[in-house]
Short mmCIF file of C-alpha atoms in Angstrom, two decimals:
data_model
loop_
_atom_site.label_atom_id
_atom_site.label_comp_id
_atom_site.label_asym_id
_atom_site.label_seq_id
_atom_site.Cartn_x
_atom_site.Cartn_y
_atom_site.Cartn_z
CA UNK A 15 99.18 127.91 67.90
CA UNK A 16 97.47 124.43 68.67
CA UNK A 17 98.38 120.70 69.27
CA UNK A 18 97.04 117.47 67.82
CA UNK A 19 96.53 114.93 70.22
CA UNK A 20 96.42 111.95 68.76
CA UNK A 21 95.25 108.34 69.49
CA UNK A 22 98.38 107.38 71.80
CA UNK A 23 97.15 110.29 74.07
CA UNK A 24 93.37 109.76 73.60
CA UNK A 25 92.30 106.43 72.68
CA UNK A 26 89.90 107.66 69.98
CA UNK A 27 90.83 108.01 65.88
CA UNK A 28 89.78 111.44 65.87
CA UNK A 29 92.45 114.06 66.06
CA UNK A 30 92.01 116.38 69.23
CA UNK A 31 92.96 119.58 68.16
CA UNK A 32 93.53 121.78 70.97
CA UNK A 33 93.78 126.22 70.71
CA UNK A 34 96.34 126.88 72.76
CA UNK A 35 95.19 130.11 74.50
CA UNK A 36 99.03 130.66 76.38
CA UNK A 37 99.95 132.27 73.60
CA UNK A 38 98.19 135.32 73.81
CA UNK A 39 99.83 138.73 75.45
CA UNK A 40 100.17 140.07 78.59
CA UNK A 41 97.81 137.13 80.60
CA UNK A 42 98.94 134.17 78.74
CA UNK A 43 95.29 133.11 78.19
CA UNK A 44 92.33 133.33 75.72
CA UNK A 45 90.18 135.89 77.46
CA UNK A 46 92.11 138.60 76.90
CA UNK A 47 90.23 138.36 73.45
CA UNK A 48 86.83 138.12 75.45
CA UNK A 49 87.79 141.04 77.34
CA UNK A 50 88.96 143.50 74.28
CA UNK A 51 85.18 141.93 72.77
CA UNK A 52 83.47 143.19 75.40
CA UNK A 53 85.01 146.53 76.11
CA UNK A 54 85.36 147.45 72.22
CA UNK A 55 81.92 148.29 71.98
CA UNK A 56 81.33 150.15 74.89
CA UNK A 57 84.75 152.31 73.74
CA UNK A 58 83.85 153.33 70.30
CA UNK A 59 79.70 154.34 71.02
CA UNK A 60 80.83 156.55 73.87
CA UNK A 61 79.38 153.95 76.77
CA UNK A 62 82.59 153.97 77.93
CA UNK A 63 85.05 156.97 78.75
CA UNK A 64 88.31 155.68 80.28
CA UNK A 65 89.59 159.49 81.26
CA UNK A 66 86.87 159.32 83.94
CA UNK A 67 85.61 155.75 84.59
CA UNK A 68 86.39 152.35 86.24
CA UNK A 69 86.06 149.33 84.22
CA UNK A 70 84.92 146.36 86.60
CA UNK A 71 85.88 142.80 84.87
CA UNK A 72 83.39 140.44 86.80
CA UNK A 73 84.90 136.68 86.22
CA UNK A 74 86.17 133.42 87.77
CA UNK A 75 89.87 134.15 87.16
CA UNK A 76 91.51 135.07 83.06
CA UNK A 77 88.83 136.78 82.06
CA UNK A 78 89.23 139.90 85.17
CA UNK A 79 93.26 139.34 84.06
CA UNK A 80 92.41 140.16 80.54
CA UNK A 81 90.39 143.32 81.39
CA UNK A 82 93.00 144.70 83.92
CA UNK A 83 95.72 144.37 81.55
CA UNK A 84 93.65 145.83 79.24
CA UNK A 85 92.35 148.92 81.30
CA UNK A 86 96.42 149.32 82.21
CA UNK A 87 96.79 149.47 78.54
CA UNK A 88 94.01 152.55 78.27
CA UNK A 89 95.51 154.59 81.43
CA UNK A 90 91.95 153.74 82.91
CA UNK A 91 91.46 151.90 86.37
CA UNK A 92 90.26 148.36 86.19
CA UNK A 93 88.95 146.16 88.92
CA UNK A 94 88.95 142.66 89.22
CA UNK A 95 85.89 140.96 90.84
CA UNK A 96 86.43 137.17 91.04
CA UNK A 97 85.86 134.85 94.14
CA UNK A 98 88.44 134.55 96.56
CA UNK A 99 88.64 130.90 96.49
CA UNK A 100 90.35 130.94 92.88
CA UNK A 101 94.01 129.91 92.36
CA UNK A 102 96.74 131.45 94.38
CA UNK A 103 98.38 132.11 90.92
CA UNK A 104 95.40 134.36 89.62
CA UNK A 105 95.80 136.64 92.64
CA UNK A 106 99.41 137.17 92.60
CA UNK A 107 99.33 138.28 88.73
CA UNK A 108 96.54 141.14 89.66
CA UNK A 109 98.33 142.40 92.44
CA UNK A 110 101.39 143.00 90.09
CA UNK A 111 98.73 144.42 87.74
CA UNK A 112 96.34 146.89 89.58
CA UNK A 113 97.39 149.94 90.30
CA UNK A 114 95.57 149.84 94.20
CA UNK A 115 95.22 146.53 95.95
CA UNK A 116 91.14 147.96 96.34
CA UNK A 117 90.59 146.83 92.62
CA UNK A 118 90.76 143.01 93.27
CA UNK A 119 87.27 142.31 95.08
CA UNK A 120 87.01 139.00 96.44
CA UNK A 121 83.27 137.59 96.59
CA UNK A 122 82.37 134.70 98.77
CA UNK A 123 83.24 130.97 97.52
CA UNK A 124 84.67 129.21 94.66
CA UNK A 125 84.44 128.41 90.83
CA UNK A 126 80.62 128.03 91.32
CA UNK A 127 79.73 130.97 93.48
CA UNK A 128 79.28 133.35 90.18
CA UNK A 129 75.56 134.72 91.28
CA UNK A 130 77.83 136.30 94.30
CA UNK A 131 79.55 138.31 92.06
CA UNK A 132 76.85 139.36 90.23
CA UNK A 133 75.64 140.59 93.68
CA UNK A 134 78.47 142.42 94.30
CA UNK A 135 78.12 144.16 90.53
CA UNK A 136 75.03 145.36 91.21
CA UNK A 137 76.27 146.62 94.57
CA UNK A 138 78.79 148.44 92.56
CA UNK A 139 76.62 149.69 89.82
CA UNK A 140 75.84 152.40 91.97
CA UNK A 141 78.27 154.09 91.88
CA UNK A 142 77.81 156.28 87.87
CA UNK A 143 81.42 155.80 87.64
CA UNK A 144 81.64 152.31 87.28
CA UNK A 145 80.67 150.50 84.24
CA UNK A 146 80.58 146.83 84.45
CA UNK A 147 81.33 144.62 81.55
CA UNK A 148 79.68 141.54 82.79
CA UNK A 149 81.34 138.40 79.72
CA UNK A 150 78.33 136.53 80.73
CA UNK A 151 75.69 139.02 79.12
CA UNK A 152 77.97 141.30 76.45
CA UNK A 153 76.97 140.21 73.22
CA UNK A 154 80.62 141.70 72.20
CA UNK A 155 82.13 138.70 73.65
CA UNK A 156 79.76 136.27 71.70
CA UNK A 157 80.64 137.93 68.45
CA UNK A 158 84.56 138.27 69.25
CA UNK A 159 85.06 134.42 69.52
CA UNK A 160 82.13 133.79 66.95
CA UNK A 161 84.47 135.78 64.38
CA UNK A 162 88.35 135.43 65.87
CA UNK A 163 88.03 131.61 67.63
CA UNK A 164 86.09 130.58 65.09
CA UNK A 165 88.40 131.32 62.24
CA UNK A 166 91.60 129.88 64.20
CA UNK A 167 89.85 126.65 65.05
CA UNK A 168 88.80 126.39 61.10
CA UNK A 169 92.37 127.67 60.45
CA UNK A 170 94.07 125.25 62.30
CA UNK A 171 91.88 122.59 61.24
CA UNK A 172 92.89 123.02 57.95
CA UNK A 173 96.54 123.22 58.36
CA UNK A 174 96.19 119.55 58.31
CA UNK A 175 94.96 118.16 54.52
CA UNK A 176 92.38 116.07 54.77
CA UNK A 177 90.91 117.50 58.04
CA UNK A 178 87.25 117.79 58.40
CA UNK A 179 86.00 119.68 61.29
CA UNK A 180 83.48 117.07 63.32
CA UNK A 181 82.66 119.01 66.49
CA UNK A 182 83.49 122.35 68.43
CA UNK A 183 83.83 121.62 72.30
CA UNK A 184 84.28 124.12 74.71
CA UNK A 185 83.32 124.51 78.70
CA UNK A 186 79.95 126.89 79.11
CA UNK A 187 81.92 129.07 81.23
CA UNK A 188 80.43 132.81 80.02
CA UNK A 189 79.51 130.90 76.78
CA UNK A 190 82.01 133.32 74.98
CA UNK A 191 83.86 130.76 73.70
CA UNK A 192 81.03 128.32 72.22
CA UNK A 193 80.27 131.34 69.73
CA UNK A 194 83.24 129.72 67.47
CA UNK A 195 80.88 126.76 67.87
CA UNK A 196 78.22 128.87 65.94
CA UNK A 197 80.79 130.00 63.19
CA UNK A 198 81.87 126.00 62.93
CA UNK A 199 78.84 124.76 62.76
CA UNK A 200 77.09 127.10 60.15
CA UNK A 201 80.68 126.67 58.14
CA UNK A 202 81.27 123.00 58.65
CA UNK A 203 78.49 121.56 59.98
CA UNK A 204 80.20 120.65 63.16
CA UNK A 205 77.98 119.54 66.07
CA UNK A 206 78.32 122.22 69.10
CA UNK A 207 79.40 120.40 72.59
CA UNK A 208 78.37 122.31 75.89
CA UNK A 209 81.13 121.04 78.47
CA UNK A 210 80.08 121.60 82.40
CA UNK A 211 81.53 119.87 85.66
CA UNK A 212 80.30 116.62 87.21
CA UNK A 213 79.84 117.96 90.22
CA UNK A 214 77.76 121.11 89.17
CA UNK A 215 75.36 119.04 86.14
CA UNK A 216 73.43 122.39 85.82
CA UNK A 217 72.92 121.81 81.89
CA UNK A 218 72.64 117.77 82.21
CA UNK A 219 70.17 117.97 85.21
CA UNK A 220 69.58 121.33 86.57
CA UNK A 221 72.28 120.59 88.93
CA UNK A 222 74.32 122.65 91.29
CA UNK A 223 77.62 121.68 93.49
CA UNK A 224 81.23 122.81 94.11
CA UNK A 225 83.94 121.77 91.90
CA UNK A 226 87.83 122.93 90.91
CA UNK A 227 87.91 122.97 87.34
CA UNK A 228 88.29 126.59 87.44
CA UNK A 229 87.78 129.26 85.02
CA UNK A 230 84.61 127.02 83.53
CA UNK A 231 81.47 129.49 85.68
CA UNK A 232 78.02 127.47 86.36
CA UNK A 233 74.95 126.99 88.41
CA UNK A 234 73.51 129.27 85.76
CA UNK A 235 72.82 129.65 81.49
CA UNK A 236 75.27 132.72 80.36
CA UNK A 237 73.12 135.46 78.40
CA UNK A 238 75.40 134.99 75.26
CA UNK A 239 74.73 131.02 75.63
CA UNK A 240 72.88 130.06 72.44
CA UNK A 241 71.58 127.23 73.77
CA UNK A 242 69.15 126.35 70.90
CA UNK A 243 71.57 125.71 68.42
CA UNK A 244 73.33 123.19 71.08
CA UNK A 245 74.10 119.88 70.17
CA UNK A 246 75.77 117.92 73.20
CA UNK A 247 76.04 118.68 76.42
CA UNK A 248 79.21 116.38 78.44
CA UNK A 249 80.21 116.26 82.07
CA UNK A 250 83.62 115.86 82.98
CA UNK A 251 84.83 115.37 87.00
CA UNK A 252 87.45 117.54 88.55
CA UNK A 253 88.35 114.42 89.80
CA UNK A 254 89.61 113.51 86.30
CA UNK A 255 90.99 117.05 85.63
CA UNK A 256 92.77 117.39 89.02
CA UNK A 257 94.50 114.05 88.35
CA UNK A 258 95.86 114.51 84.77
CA UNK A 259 97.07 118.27 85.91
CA UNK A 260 99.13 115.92 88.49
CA UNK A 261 100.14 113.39 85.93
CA UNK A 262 101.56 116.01 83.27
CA UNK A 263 103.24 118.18 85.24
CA UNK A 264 104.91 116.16 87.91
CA UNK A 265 108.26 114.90 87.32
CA UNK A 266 107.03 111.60 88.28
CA UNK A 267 104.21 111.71 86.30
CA UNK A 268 106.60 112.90 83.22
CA UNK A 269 108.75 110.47 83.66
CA UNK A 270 106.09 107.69 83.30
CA UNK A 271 104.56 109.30 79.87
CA UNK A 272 107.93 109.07 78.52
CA UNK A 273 109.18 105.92 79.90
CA UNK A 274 105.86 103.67 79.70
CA UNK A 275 103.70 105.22 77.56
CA UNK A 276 106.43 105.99 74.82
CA UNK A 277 105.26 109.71 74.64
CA UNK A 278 108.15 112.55 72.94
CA UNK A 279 109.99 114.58 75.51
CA UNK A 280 108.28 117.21 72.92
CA UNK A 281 104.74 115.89 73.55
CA UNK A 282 104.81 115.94 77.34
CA UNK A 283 106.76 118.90 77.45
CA UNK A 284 103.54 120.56 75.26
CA UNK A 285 100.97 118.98 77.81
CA UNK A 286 101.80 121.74 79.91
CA UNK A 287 99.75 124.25 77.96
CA UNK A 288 96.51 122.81 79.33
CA UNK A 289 95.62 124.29 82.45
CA UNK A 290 92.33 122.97 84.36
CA UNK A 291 89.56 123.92 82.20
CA UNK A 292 91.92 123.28 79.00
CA UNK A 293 92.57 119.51 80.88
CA UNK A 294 88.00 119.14 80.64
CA UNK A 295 88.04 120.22 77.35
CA UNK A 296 90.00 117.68 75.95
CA UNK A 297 88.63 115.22 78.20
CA UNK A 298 85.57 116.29 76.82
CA UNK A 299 86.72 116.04 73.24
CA UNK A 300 87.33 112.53 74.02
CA UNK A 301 83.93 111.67 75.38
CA UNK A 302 82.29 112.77 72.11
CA UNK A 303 84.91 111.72 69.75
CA UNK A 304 83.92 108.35 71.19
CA UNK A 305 79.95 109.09 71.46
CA UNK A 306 79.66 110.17 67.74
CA UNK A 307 82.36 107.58 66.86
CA UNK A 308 84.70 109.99 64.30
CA UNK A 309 87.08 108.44 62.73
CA UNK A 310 90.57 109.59 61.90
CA UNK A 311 89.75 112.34 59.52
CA UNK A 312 87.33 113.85 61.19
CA UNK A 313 88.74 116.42 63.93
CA UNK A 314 87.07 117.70 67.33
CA UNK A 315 88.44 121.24 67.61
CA UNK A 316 88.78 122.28 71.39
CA UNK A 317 90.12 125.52 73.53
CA UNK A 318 92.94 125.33 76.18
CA UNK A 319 92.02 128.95 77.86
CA UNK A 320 95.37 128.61 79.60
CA UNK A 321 98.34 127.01 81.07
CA UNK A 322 99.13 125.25 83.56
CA UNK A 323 101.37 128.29 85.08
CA UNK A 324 98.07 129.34 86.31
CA UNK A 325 97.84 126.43 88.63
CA UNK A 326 101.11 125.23 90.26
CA UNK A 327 99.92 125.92 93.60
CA UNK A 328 97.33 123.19 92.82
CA UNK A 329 99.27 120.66 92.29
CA UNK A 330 100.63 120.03 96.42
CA UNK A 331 97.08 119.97 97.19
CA UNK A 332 96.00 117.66 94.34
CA UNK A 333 99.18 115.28 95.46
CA UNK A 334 98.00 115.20 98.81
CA UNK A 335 94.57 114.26 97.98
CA UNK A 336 95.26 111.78 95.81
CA UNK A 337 98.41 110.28 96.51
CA UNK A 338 98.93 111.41 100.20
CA UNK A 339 101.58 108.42 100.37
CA UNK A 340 103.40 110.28 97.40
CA UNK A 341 103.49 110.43 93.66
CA UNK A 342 105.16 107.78 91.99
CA UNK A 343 105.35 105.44 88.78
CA UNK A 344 102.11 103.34 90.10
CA UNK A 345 100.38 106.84 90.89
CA UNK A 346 101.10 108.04 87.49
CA UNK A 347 100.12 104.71 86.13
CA UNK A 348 96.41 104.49 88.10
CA UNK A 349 95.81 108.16 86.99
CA UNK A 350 96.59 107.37 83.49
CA UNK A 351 94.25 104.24 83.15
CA UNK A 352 91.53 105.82 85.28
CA UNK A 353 91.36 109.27 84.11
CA UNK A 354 92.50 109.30 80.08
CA UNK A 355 92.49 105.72 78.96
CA UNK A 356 89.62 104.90 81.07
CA UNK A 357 87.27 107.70 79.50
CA UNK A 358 83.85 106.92 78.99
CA UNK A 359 80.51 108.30 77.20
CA UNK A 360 78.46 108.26 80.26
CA UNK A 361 77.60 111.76 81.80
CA UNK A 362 76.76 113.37 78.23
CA UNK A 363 73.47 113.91 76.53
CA UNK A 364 72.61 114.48 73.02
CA UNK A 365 70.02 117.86 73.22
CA UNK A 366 66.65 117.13 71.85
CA UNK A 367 64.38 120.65 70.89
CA UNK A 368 62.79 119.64 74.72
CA UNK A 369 65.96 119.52 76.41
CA UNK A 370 67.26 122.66 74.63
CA UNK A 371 63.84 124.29 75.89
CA UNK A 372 64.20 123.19 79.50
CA UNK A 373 67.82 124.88 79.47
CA UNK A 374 67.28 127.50 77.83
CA UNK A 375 63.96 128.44 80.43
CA UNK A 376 66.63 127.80 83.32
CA UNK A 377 68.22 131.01 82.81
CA UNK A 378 65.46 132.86 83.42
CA UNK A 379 65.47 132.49 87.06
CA UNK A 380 68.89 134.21 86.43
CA UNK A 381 68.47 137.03 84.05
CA UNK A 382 65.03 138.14 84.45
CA UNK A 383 64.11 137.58 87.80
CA UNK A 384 67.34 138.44 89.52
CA UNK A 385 69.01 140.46 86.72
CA UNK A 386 66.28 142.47 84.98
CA UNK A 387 66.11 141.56 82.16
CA UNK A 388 63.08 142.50 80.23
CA UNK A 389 60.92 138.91 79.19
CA UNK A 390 60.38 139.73 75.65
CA UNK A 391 64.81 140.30 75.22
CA UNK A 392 65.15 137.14 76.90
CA UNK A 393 62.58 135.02 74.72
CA UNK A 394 64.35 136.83 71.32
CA UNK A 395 67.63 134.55 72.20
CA UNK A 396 65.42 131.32 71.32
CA UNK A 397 65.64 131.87 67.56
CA UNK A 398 68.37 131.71 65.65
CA UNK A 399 67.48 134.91 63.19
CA UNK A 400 68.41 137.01 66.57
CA UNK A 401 71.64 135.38 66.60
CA UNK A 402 72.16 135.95 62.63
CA UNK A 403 71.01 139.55 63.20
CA UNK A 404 73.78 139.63 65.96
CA UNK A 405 76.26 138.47 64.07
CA UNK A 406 75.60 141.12 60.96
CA UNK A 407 76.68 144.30 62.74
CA UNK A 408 80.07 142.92 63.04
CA UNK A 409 81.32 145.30 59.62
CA UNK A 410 79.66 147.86 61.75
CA UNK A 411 81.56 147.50 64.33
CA UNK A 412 84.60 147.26 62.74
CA UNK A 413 83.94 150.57 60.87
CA UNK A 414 83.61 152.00 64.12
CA UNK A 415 87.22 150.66 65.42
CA UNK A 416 88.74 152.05 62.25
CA UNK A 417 86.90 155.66 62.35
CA UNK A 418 87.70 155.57 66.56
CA UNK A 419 91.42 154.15 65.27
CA UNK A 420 91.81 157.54 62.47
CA UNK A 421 90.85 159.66 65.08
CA UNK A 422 92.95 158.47 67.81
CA UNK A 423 96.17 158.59 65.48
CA UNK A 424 94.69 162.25 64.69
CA UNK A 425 94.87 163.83 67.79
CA UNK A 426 98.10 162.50 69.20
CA UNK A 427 99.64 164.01 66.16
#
């Protein structure tokens, strides 16, 4: 489940090969896999008991989806806790989802605001019945995508001979996600690219801002981040991502890719699986295709978290912004020269051990002065052996699904 995008679309030799996370159940987007990651653990060593506690899914938009569907799935009450400036789209899913309209908490701003809803977790921690399963610090979603994401994106690398896998890209977001960067990196020797907005250059330049690529999280290093084994960070504008989700999915803007740019019905049609964050990502892809200047057999592998269903509501605003005098051919035309053939390798940075040092020590304004963390579990993260060490309980935790599995199938018989 992925698309090539190819030189006619990016401008660069290198294949784009994008993970197309629509295709997943129930949410139509990747973090339904971050979600079962981080709850899986909890389930099978007893943290959890969903006959008597609430699940609270702390996120920016898919990954509070994911964990409500899931929760619905265990008969167990879920709460979403995502700010209440995210799409309209988000909002209408969980109220068909939640089973009171008190389990979507909205916390104060937008895609950057996350430190407000870790305020309002720790509010709700209080409260022995909730458990919180916070993406940004469960090592369960690290090792999820490290194993599942990471496989697909080697899988569908290789589905075309001749493939070689260049770099993993992905947006920081909870850092979930960049585990498959981990997987590709030790398997392929791919370089790992750390993707952030423009507007919010916390990784480039300790940074902070407002932005609408939504669903990427900032203004903060994730727990699961291994940002030591980092190899690029980019920055990509929602100026640029706002624009192309215009482009591809307005009629106009269809019209143009098929007419002037000599794109397949089939190609534009499949342009639609990359909502906001998916839209960065490949931008992204482009900027260090270009940087490290791969050539046509070597692929950047890349993650569309979701579709562009998630965003229609977007696109009236976007059109008044940007083309208040409406969206035609010469609209389309500008946005496709400025915003995909006009992609450049400024805004990027490739990590020396000093700049992997100076973000890595950013987060621990976050997670031990505001979180708790103790100093000496925060420092561990800076060597890879804790990561490898990580990464070997995964048979143990699947020994644990199978034994919770047999036991499960026992009793309802």
């Amino acid at each position: 489940a992925h698309l090539v995008l190819g030189p006619e679309v990016t401008g660069v030799a290198a294949p784009i090969v994008v993970l197309l996370g629509s295709r997943f159940p129930m949410i139509a987007a990747h973090k339904v896999l971050a979600a079962y990651g981080c709850l899986v653990p909890r389930l099978v060593s007893g943290e959890f008991d969903p006959t008597r506690q609430r699940a609270l899914w702390p996120s920016t938009g898919n990954y509070c989806r994911g964990g409500v569907a899931i929760s619905r799935i265990l008969g167990c009450r879920g709460v979403a806790i995502l700010p209440a400036g995210m799409s309209a789209e988000r909002f209408n899913w969980l109220a068909r989802w939640v089973t009171d309209d008190s389990d979507i908490v909205r916390t104060p701003g937008t895609e950057s605001n996350v430190k407000e809803i870790y305020d309002k977790c720790n509010e709700l921690r209080r409260d022995p019945q909730n458990v919180i399963l916070n993406q940004f610090a469960e090592y369960g979603n690290y090792l999820v995508h490290y194993l599942c994401t990471g496989r697909a994106a080697e899988q569908a690398a290789r589905s075309h001979p001749g493939l070689s896998v260049a770099a993993f890209v992905s947006a920081t977001g909870s850092a979930g996600t960049l585990a498959a960067g981990d997987y590709l990196k030790e398997q392929h020797g791919a370089r790992i690219v750390a993707v952030e907005a423009a507007e919010c250059p916390t990784l480039l330049a300790n940074g902070f801002g407002e932005h609408n690529i939504q669903g990427i999280g900032d203004k903060h290093i994730p727990l699961i981040h291994n940002v030591m084994n980092t190899d690029l960070v980019v920055a990509v504008s929602d100026r640029s991502s706002d624009g192309l989700h215009l482009l591809f999915n307005h009629p106009q803007g269809q019209r143009y890719l098929i007419e002037r740019r000599h794109f397949s019905p089939e190609l534009v049609a499949s342009l639609a699986g990359l909502g906001l964050s998916g839209i960065c990502n490949v931008l992204a892809a482009i900027k260090t295709a270009r940087y490290l200047r791969l050539g046509s057999e070597e692929a950047v592998v890349t993650v569309a978290t979701d579709s562009s269903a998630m965003y229609g509501s977007e696109l009236a605003k976007i059109e008044r912004r940007e083309a208040p005098a409406g969206f035609d051919a010469i609209s389309a035309a500008e946005m496709f020269g400025q915003h995909l053939l006009g992609v450049r390798t400024d805004l990027m940075m490739e990590l020396t051990r000093h700049d992997r040092d100076r973000i890595f020590n950013l987060g621990y304004f976050t997670w031990v002065e505001q979180q708790g963390i103790p100093l000496h579990d925060f420092e561990a993260r800076r060597r890879q052996s804790f990561w490898r060490n990580l990464r070997s309980s995964l048979p143990t935790w699947d020994a644990a699904i199978a034994a919770m599995n047999l036991r499960t199938a026992a009793g309802s018989t």
